[in-house]
Every structure is written in structure tokens, then in C-alpha cells.
Short mmCIF file of C-alpha atoms and ligand atoms in Angstrom, two decimals:
data_model
loop_
_atom_site.label_atom_id
_atom_site.label_comp_id
_atom_site.label_asym_id
_atom_site.label_seq_id
_atom_site.Cartn_x
_atom_site.Cartn_y
_atom_site.Cartn_z
CA MET A 1 70.87 52.52 3.88
CA TYR A 2 68.21 51.43 5.97
CA ALA A 3 66.40 52.53 8.85
CA THR A 4 65.31 49.14 10.86
CA ARG A 5 67.78 46.72 10.74
CA ALA A 6 68.99 43.18 12.32
CA ILE A 7 72.45 43.27 12.47
CA ILE A 8 73.41 39.49 12.79
CA ARG A 9 76.55 38.95 14.79
CA LEU A 10 77.80 35.87 13.33
CA ASP A 11 80.85 35.95 15.96
CA TYR A 12 78.09 34.76 18.87
CA PHE A 13 76.67 32.51 16.48
CA GLU A 14 79.92 30.80 16.53
CA HIS A 15 80.75 31.58 20.08
CA ASN A 16 77.74 29.91 21.61
CA LEU A 17 78.09 26.80 19.27
CA GLN A 18 81.84 26.56 20.81
CA GLN A 19 79.07 26.74 24.18
CA VAL A 20 76.98 23.75 22.71
CA LYS A 21 80.76 21.77 21.44
CA SER A 22 82.23 22.36 25.27
CA LEU A 23 78.46 20.56 26.83
CA ILE A 24 79.12 17.71 24.45
CA PRO A 25 82.25 14.73 23.55
CA ALA A 26 84.35 15.23 21.23
CA LYS A 27 83.23 12.88 18.58
CA THR A 28 79.61 14.01 19.25
CA LYS A 29 79.10 15.68 15.80
CA VAL A 30 76.58 18.90 15.60
CA CYS A 31 72.93 19.48 13.50
CA VAL A 32 72.77 22.77 13.26
CA PRO A 33 69.15 22.96 12.61
CA VAL A 34 68.29 26.37 10.43
CA LYS A 35 64.73 25.80 9.57
CA ALA A 36 62.46 29.13 9.39
CA ASN A 37 64.72 31.35 7.56
CA ALA A 38 67.07 30.43 10.20
CA TYR A 39 65.53 30.94 13.73
CA GLY A 40 64.32 34.29 11.44
CA HIS A 41 68.50 34.80 11.43
CA GLY A 42 69.29 34.06 7.68
CA SER A 43 69.60 30.13 6.46
CA VAL A 44 71.87 30.35 3.94
CA GLN A 45 74.98 32.85 5.80
CA ILE A 46 74.03 30.72 9.32
CA ALA A 47 74.58 26.78 7.31
CA GLN A 48 77.29 28.21 5.68
CA LYS A 49 78.66 30.04 9.02
CA ALA A 50 77.89 26.56 11.19
CA ILE A 51 79.26 24.58 7.75
CA GLN A 52 82.35 27.00 8.28
CA CYS A 53 82.53 26.54 12.35
CA GLY A 54 82.72 22.23 12.20
CA ALA A 55 78.86 21.43 11.82
CA ASP A 56 78.21 17.76 10.65
CA PHE A 57 74.48 18.05 9.74
CA LEU A 58 72.19 20.76 8.34
CA ALA A 59 68.27 20.28 9.34
CA VAL A 60 65.69 22.15 7.87
CA ALA A 61 61.34 21.57 8.08
CA THR A 62 60.42 21.83 4.38
CA VAL A 63 61.86 19.84 1.07
CA HIS A 64 62.64 23.86 -0.40
CA GLU A 65 63.76 24.65 2.43
CA GLY A 66 66.83 22.47 1.99
CA VAL A 67 66.28 22.83 -2.28
CA GLU A 68 67.47 26.92 -1.48
CA LEU A 69 70.55 25.58 0.61
CA ARG A 70 71.79 23.62 -2.39
CA ASN A 71 70.83 25.99 -4.73
CA ALA A 72 73.67 27.76 -2.51
CA HIS A 73 75.75 25.00 -2.93
CA ILE A 74 75.87 24.00 0.30
CA THR A 75 76.83 20.23 0.14
CA ALA A 76 76.75 19.39 4.09
CA PRO A 77 73.88 16.65 4.71
CA ILE A 78 70.77 18.74 5.29
CA LEU A 79 68.34 16.82 7.37
CA CYS A 80 64.48 17.38 6.08
CA PHE A 81 62.66 17.25 9.44
CA ILE A 82 58.38 17.22 7.22
CA PRO A 83 57.19 14.74 5.02
CA PRO A 84 56.89 15.96 1.34
CA LEU A 85 53.68 16.31 -0.33
CA PRO A 86 53.76 13.19 -3.21
CA ASP A 87 55.03 15.52 -6.38
CA GLU A 88 57.86 16.50 -3.80
CA ILE A 89 59.79 13.49 -3.21
CA PRO A 90 61.64 13.50 -6.53
CA LEU A 91 63.06 16.64 -5.04
CA LEU A 92 64.87 14.62 -2.34
CA PHE A 93 66.61 12.46 -4.16
CA GLU A 94 67.78 15.30 -6.73
CA TYR A 95 68.88 17.15 -4.18
CA ASN A 96 69.98 14.59 -1.81
CA LEU A 97 67.77 15.92 0.94
CA THR A 98 68.48 13.10 4.18
CA PRO A 99 64.18 12.55 5.17
CA PHE A 100 63.22 12.19 8.59
CA VAL A 101 60.55 9.03 8.01
CA GLY A 102 58.40 7.81 10.72
CA ASP A 103 55.49 7.64 8.34
CA LYS A 104 54.20 4.38 6.58
CA ASN A 105 52.52 6.47 3.65
CA PHE A 106 55.51 8.50 3.30
CA LEU A 107 57.77 5.36 3.13
CA ASN A 108 55.24 3.55 0.66
CA LEU A 109 56.07 6.79 -2.14
CA LEU A 110 59.51 6.77 -1.22
CA VAL A 111 59.53 2.89 -2.22
CA LYS A 112 57.78 3.52 -4.98
CA HIS A 113 59.72 6.74 -6.14
CA ASP A 114 62.58 3.87 -5.69
CA GLU A 115 61.41 1.29 -8.11
CA HIS A 116 61.82 4.32 -10.63
CA ALA A 117 64.43 5.84 -9.10
CA ARG A 118 66.55 2.16 -9.90
CA HIS A 119 66.21 2.99 -13.46
CA ALA A 120 66.47 6.28 -13.83
CA HIS A 121 69.54 7.57 -12.10
CA HIS A 122 70.70 5.02 -9.55
CA THR A 123 70.00 7.08 -6.65
CA GLN A 124 70.46 6.23 -3.78
CA LEU A 125 69.06 8.34 -0.23
CA ASP A 126 70.31 8.28 2.88
CA ILE A 127 66.79 8.43 5.44
CA HIS A 128 66.67 9.10 9.03
CA LEU A 129 64.16 6.92 10.64
CA LYS A 130 62.37 8.96 12.95
CA ILE A 131 60.96 7.35 16.36
CA ASP A 132 57.98 8.07 18.15
CA THR A 133 58.58 8.01 21.84
CA GLY A 134 56.09 11.02 23.37
CA MET A 135 55.79 14.01 21.15
CA ALA A 136 53.18 12.34 19.10
CA ARG A 137 53.38 14.43 15.49
CA GLY A 138 55.17 12.37 13.92
CA GLY A 139 57.41 8.72 13.87
CA PHE A 140 57.07 5.65 13.76
CA SER A 141 56.03 4.26 17.15
CA TYR A 142 58.88 3.07 19.67
CA THR A 143 57.76 -0.36 19.83
CA GLU A 144 57.05 -0.82 15.63
CA ALA A 145 60.18 1.24 14.54
CA PRO A 146 62.63 -1.80 14.40
CA GLU A 147 59.98 -3.93 11.71
CA TYR A 148 60.26 -0.77 9.65
CA ALA A 149 64.07 -0.47 10.13
CA LEU A 150 64.41 -3.44 8.86
CA PHE A 151 61.87 -3.05 5.70
CA ILE A 152 64.11 0.35 4.86
CA THR A 153 67.48 -1.91 4.78
CA GLN A 154 65.49 -4.03 2.53
CA GLN A 155 65.23 -1.07 0.09
CA HIS A 156 67.79 -1.27 -2.54
CA ASN A 157 67.66 2.80 -2.98
CA LEU A 158 67.61 3.54 0.36
CA ARG A 159 70.00 3.29 2.90
CA LEU A 160 69.25 3.83 6.71
CA THR A 161 71.55 6.04 8.50
CA GLY A 162 70.37 7.30 11.33
CA VAL A 163 67.71 7.13 14.46
CA ALA A 164 66.17 10.00 15.64
CA THR A 165 63.30 11.01 18.05
CA HIS A 166 62.13 14.56 19.52
CA PHE A 167 61.75 15.48 23.34
CA ALA A 168 58.27 17.14 24.10
CA CYS A 169 59.32 18.83 27.63
CA ALA A 170 63.28 18.60 27.46
CA ASP A 171 63.37 22.08 28.14
CA SER A 172 61.35 22.20 31.97
CA LYS A 173 62.81 21.26 35.60
CA ASN A 174 59.88 20.47 36.13
CA PRO A 175 59.75 17.12 37.61
CA THR A 176 56.64 15.50 35.54
CA ASP A 177 58.65 17.11 32.41
CA ILE A 178 61.59 15.68 33.75
CA ALA A 179 60.03 11.89 34.20
CA TYR A 180 58.12 12.35 30.72
CA THR A 181 61.58 13.04 29.19
CA GLN A 182 62.78 10.37 31.08
CA GLN A 183 60.08 7.55 29.59
CA GLN A 184 60.94 9.54 26.16
CA ILE A 185 64.70 8.06 27.18
CA GLU A 186 64.20 4.91 27.97
CA ARG A 187 61.32 4.10 24.67
CA PHE A 188 64.14 5.67 22.50
CA ASN A 189 66.81 3.04 24.03
CA SER A 190 64.64 0.18 24.16
CA SER A 191 63.16 0.58 20.21
CA ILE A 192 67.60 1.38 19.23
CA LYS A 193 68.24 -1.57 20.77
CA SER A 194 66.21 -4.07 19.28
CA ILE A 195 67.81 -1.96 16.25
CA ARG A 196 70.82 -3.07 16.32
CA GLN A 197 69.70 -6.79 18.06
CA ALA A 198 68.31 -6.38 14.36
CA GLY A 199 72.12 -6.68 12.92
CA ILE A 200 71.58 -2.77 12.07
CA THR A 201 74.24 -1.06 12.65
CA ASP A 202 76.17 1.97 11.71
CA LEU A 203 73.47 4.32 12.40
CA ILE A 204 73.61 7.72 13.77
CA VAL A 205 71.70 8.17 16.84
CA HIS A 206 70.24 11.59 17.78
CA ALA A 207 67.57 12.87 20.14
CA ALA A 208 69.02 15.99 22.02
CA ASN A 209 67.83 20.01 21.65
CA SER A 210 68.89 22.52 23.05
CA GLY A 211 66.69 21.90 26.03
CA ALA A 212 67.86 18.02 26.27
CA THR A 213 71.63 19.28 24.95
CA ILE A 214 71.80 21.05 28.64
CA LEU A 215 69.59 19.39 30.74
CA HIS A 216 70.15 15.13 29.83
CA PRO A 217 73.95 14.40 28.81
CA GLN A 218 72.44 11.04 28.50
CA THR A 219 70.82 12.26 24.97
CA HIS A 220 73.67 13.38 23.86
CA PHE A 221 73.95 10.00 21.92
CA ASP A 222 75.59 10.69 18.37
CA MET A 223 74.63 14.42 17.49
CA VAL A 224 72.51 17.05 19.43
CA ARG A 225 70.27 19.09 17.28
CA THR A 226 70.99 22.62 18.94
CA GLY A 227 68.70 25.40 17.57
CA LEU A 228 68.14 27.59 19.73
CA MET A 229 71.24 27.80 21.94
CA LEU A 230 72.65 28.59 18.42
CA TYR A 231 70.94 31.97 17.99
CA GLY A 232 72.03 33.27 21.63
CA TYR A 233 69.03 31.99 23.96
CA SER A 234 67.53 29.59 26.46
CA ASP A 235 65.87 29.14 29.52
CA LYS A 236 68.07 31.59 32.73
CA THR A 237 67.08 28.60 34.99
CA LEU A 238 68.43 25.88 32.30
CA LEU A 239 71.66 27.88 31.81
CA ASP A 240 71.90 27.53 35.75
CA SER A 241 71.43 23.76 35.54
CA SER A 242 74.64 23.25 33.22
CA PRO A 243 76.66 21.44 34.50
CA SER A 244 79.85 22.84 32.70
CA PRO A 245 79.11 27.13 33.27
CA ILE A 246 77.69 28.20 30.01
CA SER A 247 76.75 32.03 28.18
CA LEU A 248 74.97 32.71 25.50
CA LYS A 249 75.06 36.03 23.39
CA PRO A 250 71.52 36.89 21.27
CA VAL A 251 72.76 36.77 17.44
CA MET A 252 70.37 38.59 16.46
CA GLN A 253 70.28 42.80 17.67
CA LEU A 254 67.41 44.98 16.21
CA GLN A 255 68.16 48.60 15.34
CA SER A 256 66.14 51.21 14.03
CA LYS A 257 66.73 55.24 13.77
CA ILE A 258 64.14 57.89 14.31
CA ILE A 259 62.89 59.11 11.52
CA SER A 260 60.91 62.36 12.70
CA ILE A 261 60.92 64.19 16.18
CA ARG A 262 57.53 66.50 17.49
CA GLU A 263 56.28 68.29 20.07
CA LEU A 264 53.65 67.33 22.58
CA LYS A 265 51.60 69.06 24.89
CA LYS A 266 51.02 67.88 27.92
CA GLY A 267 47.18 66.84 27.70
CA GLU A 268 47.60 65.28 24.01
CA TYR A 269 47.37 61.56 22.96
CA VAL A 270 49.09 59.45 20.46
CA SER A 271 48.52 56.88 17.72
CA TYR A 272 45.23 54.93 17.42
CA GLY A 273 42.84 54.11 20.53
CA ALA A 274 44.26 57.19 21.54
CA THR A 275 45.90 55.21 24.54
CA TRP A 276 48.57 56.85 25.84
CA LYS A 277 48.49 60.39 27.07
CA ALA A 278 51.22 63.09 27.43
CA PRO A 279 51.51 63.39 31.82
CA ALA A 280 53.35 66.33 30.29
CA ASP A 281 55.42 68.67 27.22
CA THR A 282 57.38 66.18 25.43
CA ARG A 283 59.19 64.87 22.58
CA ILE A 284 57.89 62.17 20.54
CA ALA A 285 59.47 60.70 17.62
CA THR A 286 58.82 58.00 15.52
CA ILE A 287 60.84 55.35 14.28
CA PRO A 288 59.93 52.36 11.45
CA ILE A 289 58.92 49.73 12.68
CA GLY A 290 55.83 47.98 13.56
CA TYR A 291 53.65 44.67 13.94
CA ALA A 292 54.40 43.92 10.36
CA ASP A 293 57.39 43.77 10.51
CA GLY A 294 57.90 41.49 13.67
CA LEU A 295 57.55 43.77 16.60
CA PRO A 296 54.72 42.54 17.99
CA ARG A 297 51.58 45.10 19.21
CA ALA A 298 51.23 43.18 22.37
CA LEU A 299 54.35 45.15 23.77
CA SER A 300 52.31 48.29 23.05
CA ASN A 301 52.49 50.81 26.34
CA ASN A 302 54.67 47.96 27.78
CA PHE A 303 58.51 48.09 26.53
CA SER A 304 61.35 50.63 26.05
CA VAL A 305 63.64 51.00 24.30
CA SER A 306 67.54 52.44 24.29
CA ILE A 307 68.82 55.52 23.09
CA ARG A 308 72.10 56.88 23.12
CA GLY A 309 72.55 54.89 26.35
CA LYS A 310 69.31 54.95 28.10
CA ALA A 311 65.96 53.55 27.87
CA TYR A 312 63.02 55.37 26.66
CA PRO A 313 59.21 54.33 26.74
CA LEU A 314 57.25 53.00 23.51
CA VAL A 315 54.39 54.82 23.93
CA GLY A 316 50.62 54.26 22.33
CA ARG A 317 49.88 51.38 19.98
CA ILE A 318 52.12 50.05 17.70
CA CYS A 319 51.18 50.36 14.26
CA MET A 320 51.71 48.16 11.39
CA ASP A 321 54.63 50.18 10.13
CA GLN A 322 55.86 52.58 12.80
CA CYS A 323 55.72 52.77 16.67
CA LEU A 324 56.39 55.92 18.79
CA ILE A 325 58.53 56.73 21.61
CA ASP A 326 58.88 59.11 23.98
CA ILE A 327 62.26 61.26 23.86
CA LYS A 328 60.93 63.46 27.02
CA GLN A 329 62.96 66.96 26.39
CA ASP A 330 66.36 68.40 27.51
CA ASN A 331 68.40 65.89 26.26
CA PRO A 332 70.49 65.84 23.16
CA ILE A 333 68.75 63.18 21.23
CA GLU A 334 67.81 64.09 17.73
CA CYS A 335 66.19 62.38 14.27
CA PHE A 336 67.67 59.99 12.75
CA ASP A 337 69.97 59.00 16.04
CA ASP A 338 69.99 54.98 16.77
CA VAL A 339 67.78 53.23 17.87
CA LEU A 340 68.32 50.34 20.11
CA ILE A 341 65.24 47.92 19.76
CA MET A 342 66.67 44.30 21.25
CA ALA A 343 69.35 42.72 22.39
CA GLY A 344 73.27 43.87 21.62
CA ASP A 345 72.39 47.34 23.79
CA ALA A 346 68.23 46.95 24.59
CA PRO A 347 67.04 47.16 27.58
CA PHE A 348 65.40 43.67 26.37
CA ASP A 349 66.02 40.53 24.01
CA ALA A 350 64.19 38.49 22.47
CA ASN A 351 63.43 36.08 25.76
CA ASP A 352 61.91 39.19 27.49
CA ILE A 353 59.69 40.39 24.52
CA ALA A 354 58.68 36.88 24.90
CA GLN A 355 57.87 37.00 28.40
CA LYS A 356 55.67 40.01 28.08
CA CYS A 357 53.93 38.82 25.02
CA ASN A 358 52.93 35.42 26.58
CA THR A 359 55.22 33.65 24.17
CA ILE A 360 58.90 32.04 23.65
CA ALA A 361 62.00 32.98 22.26
CA TYR A 362 61.45 31.32 19.86
CA GLU A 363 58.38 33.03 18.38
CA ILE A 364 59.75 36.51 18.33
CA THR A 365 63.21 35.96 16.10
CA CYS A 366 61.03 33.90 13.72
CA SER A 367 58.37 36.65 13.25
CA MET A 368 60.84 39.07 12.04
CA SER A 369 59.93 39.44 8.80
CA LYS A 370 61.02 39.90 5.31
CA ARG A 371 61.42 43.62 5.23
CA ILE A 372 64.17 43.83 8.17
CA ILE A 373 67.37 44.11 6.03
CA ARG A 374 69.53 41.68 7.82
CA ILE A 375 73.27 42.79 8.12
CA TYR A 376 75.75 40.16 8.68
CA SER A 377 78.94 41.20 10.66
C1 LIG B 1 63.39 22.48 15.62
C2 LIG B 1 63.83 21.11 16.09
C3 LIG B 1 65.09 21.23 16.96
C4 LIG B 1 65.68 22.09 17.73
O1 LIG B 1 65.11 23.05 18.56
P1 LIG B 1 65.70 23.81 20.02
O2 LIG B 1 64.62 23.95 20.61
O3 LIG B 1 65.69 24.80 18.92
O4 LIG B 1 67.25 22.98 20.33
C5 LIG B 1 65.65 19.70 16.76
N1 LIG B 1 64.68 18.45 16.57
C6 LIG B 1 63.53 18.82 15.58
C7 LIG B 1 63.36 17.96 15.16
C8 LIG B 1 63.17 20.13 15.48
O5 LIG B 1 62.28 20.01 14.55
#
């Protein structure tokens, strides 16, 4: 048994995937980003579920994340977003991982590897050309991308199968951000047009992350790369402007159990810094989860959890491995009771927690550490 655990609702993941599919044409492919341990949900399990539910592509950040999926016998196409180090390049070939290529240095190294590989195992590597249209993080500039596309098609052991870009502001309805996205779309379209004019066809064109999938249908192209939505989150204002109404369900539900209860007299203090003083005689419960598990310390004295269907405040500073709840008196709460911390029947989900901590839901689910066991249901 584990007191603290993350219940991963694969049925909710499937529900969210159906919601994404309801926004896009039937022929449009879905790529499921499972980078960063599938946003904290468990990359292998989410990848398996995604493929079982009809996802076409998976995506990871690093080569090593891709290798982990292949070692788990996942055979679907896997995109690698981040350029590898030179000594990691053989892994791309060996494990059949499809890199985003948007960097001259990386492309030259791939071509060099190509020269060795021609004698060695004759493998041809699928690659997707990454075009920078305004994010400035990776990708050939949209003006130069067509030349690179042509260059790639001339390399014997590289096969250009896709072209992609990534949006900087697609999850915002702010007019300046909408205009920025529109400019990125125009740049991408002009680059794609030149690539096609150069006679390069049969490409999977893709651009949309979750925000763009909801707000900018003209970015769906041949495939969408929705991450956050599939894990059950989105800005509420975006969902309101979705062309067809959709509902998302948080996939990760965080739970713990009370492992100790003590009486506290009025005027006594709790936890580091003695930041909370009991306003009346009360009872304090300890649960074994702290900031080392990914419960942000910034939630100290500013959070509540649910026990037996009622909300109780977290009091005092959150410690590395534990935190404290004011469970009051005159109720049947006892040691080993379940405590709902995030999503499901808890008062707060990752979006709410993120708001309290001045960050985004992505950071909250990604930060759930290895110590929290994931239970799939
Ligand atoms: C993470 C990532 C995505 C998914 O973004 P969401 O906002 O989670 O939908 C798509 N494309 C790239 C290149 C990414 O890095």
C-alpha cells in the first residue's frame, strides 16, 4: 500500500482524446506528446493507451525518452522535438525515432552519419522539417526552410516525411496574441507553398498544439499535436470559444491518507516558521506529501483538501515530505482516512493550483515526482 498516490484515469484520457477528435476532420491525424513522462502521467502507459485509442503519432522531447518507449515495445512513429547531441545521433537510426530537424549543425551531423550508415545498415531515417515562424526556439527560418527541404530530399539516407512549426501564443485570446499567431500561420503557409512548388509532396504538415487546436482550426493541417488537452486541462476561456462544445476531464487525481492526528490547543503553532496559530482548540492531521513530491510549497496556508466529502484547510508551511491539515473537532475523521488533494473530488485541480502559484497546469502535473506511485484505472 502507498499512502500518497496519483490515480491516472485512462478512461478520462480516452474521453479527452475523443473530444480532440470531435474538433478536427476525421482524416486529420493526432500526435500525442508524451514528453516529460507524459506530463507526469507515465509515458509508457499513456503511449500504449493513446495508440490503442487510435492516435497516429507519439512525441517526446529527448532521444532517451524515445528509446524508453521503444524498449517498452511501442512501434508507433515517435517524433523527437529536441536536437540530440552528436553521440546520441546513432540512437535515432537504431531506434527509428523521427527527429524535428531545424538546425544546420544537426542536419550536417545527420548527413555525416548518413555516409557511415550507407555502408553499415542501410537505414533510412524519417525526419520532419521544423520551421521557425516566430517562436525562435528551434527550426529553420520560414524563408530558408524550402532550401533545406530540397537539400534533405537529396540525401540518400534521410527521408523527409513531415513539416512542422510551433506557435508561441496560440492559447491566448488576447488580440495581439491572435495577430501574432496569424502571422505565424501566414509565414508557415508561404514556406509550405514554396516547398510544394519545389516538387516535394507526401508530407505530413502539422502545427497545432492544444491552444491552436481549439482556437485556430486553420492550423489543423494533416495532424494536431495536442498535449495538455488530452491530460484534461485548458484555459476555461478557450473552451468557451471552442467551435463545438467540449468537456475535458483531469486525468491525474492526487490522493493521500492521514497518517497521524494530534490535538492542538488554542494559540499553539504548527510547522516550520510557526506561520499558523490555532484560533481555537482543534485537531491537526498529517499527510505524507510535501514539496519533494511536487506539492508546491507556495500553497502553504493557501490550499484545501477533501476528506469524507468536506473541504479542510492546509495549515502551516508545507514541508519536504509532509503537510498538515486542520481537520477541526466533532467529526468522524480518523487516522488512515483518504484525503483528496487534486482533481477528482478534491476542491482544486491542477489549473486552480497553478493559479495560486502563478504558473501553469503543465508545471503542476509535470512536477509530481517519482516518489508518487501512479495507479492506472
Ligand atoms: C509540448 C509540445 C506540444 C504540445 O503542446 P500542448 O500545449 O501541451 O498541447 C506540441 N508541439 C511541440 C513542439 C511541443 O513541444
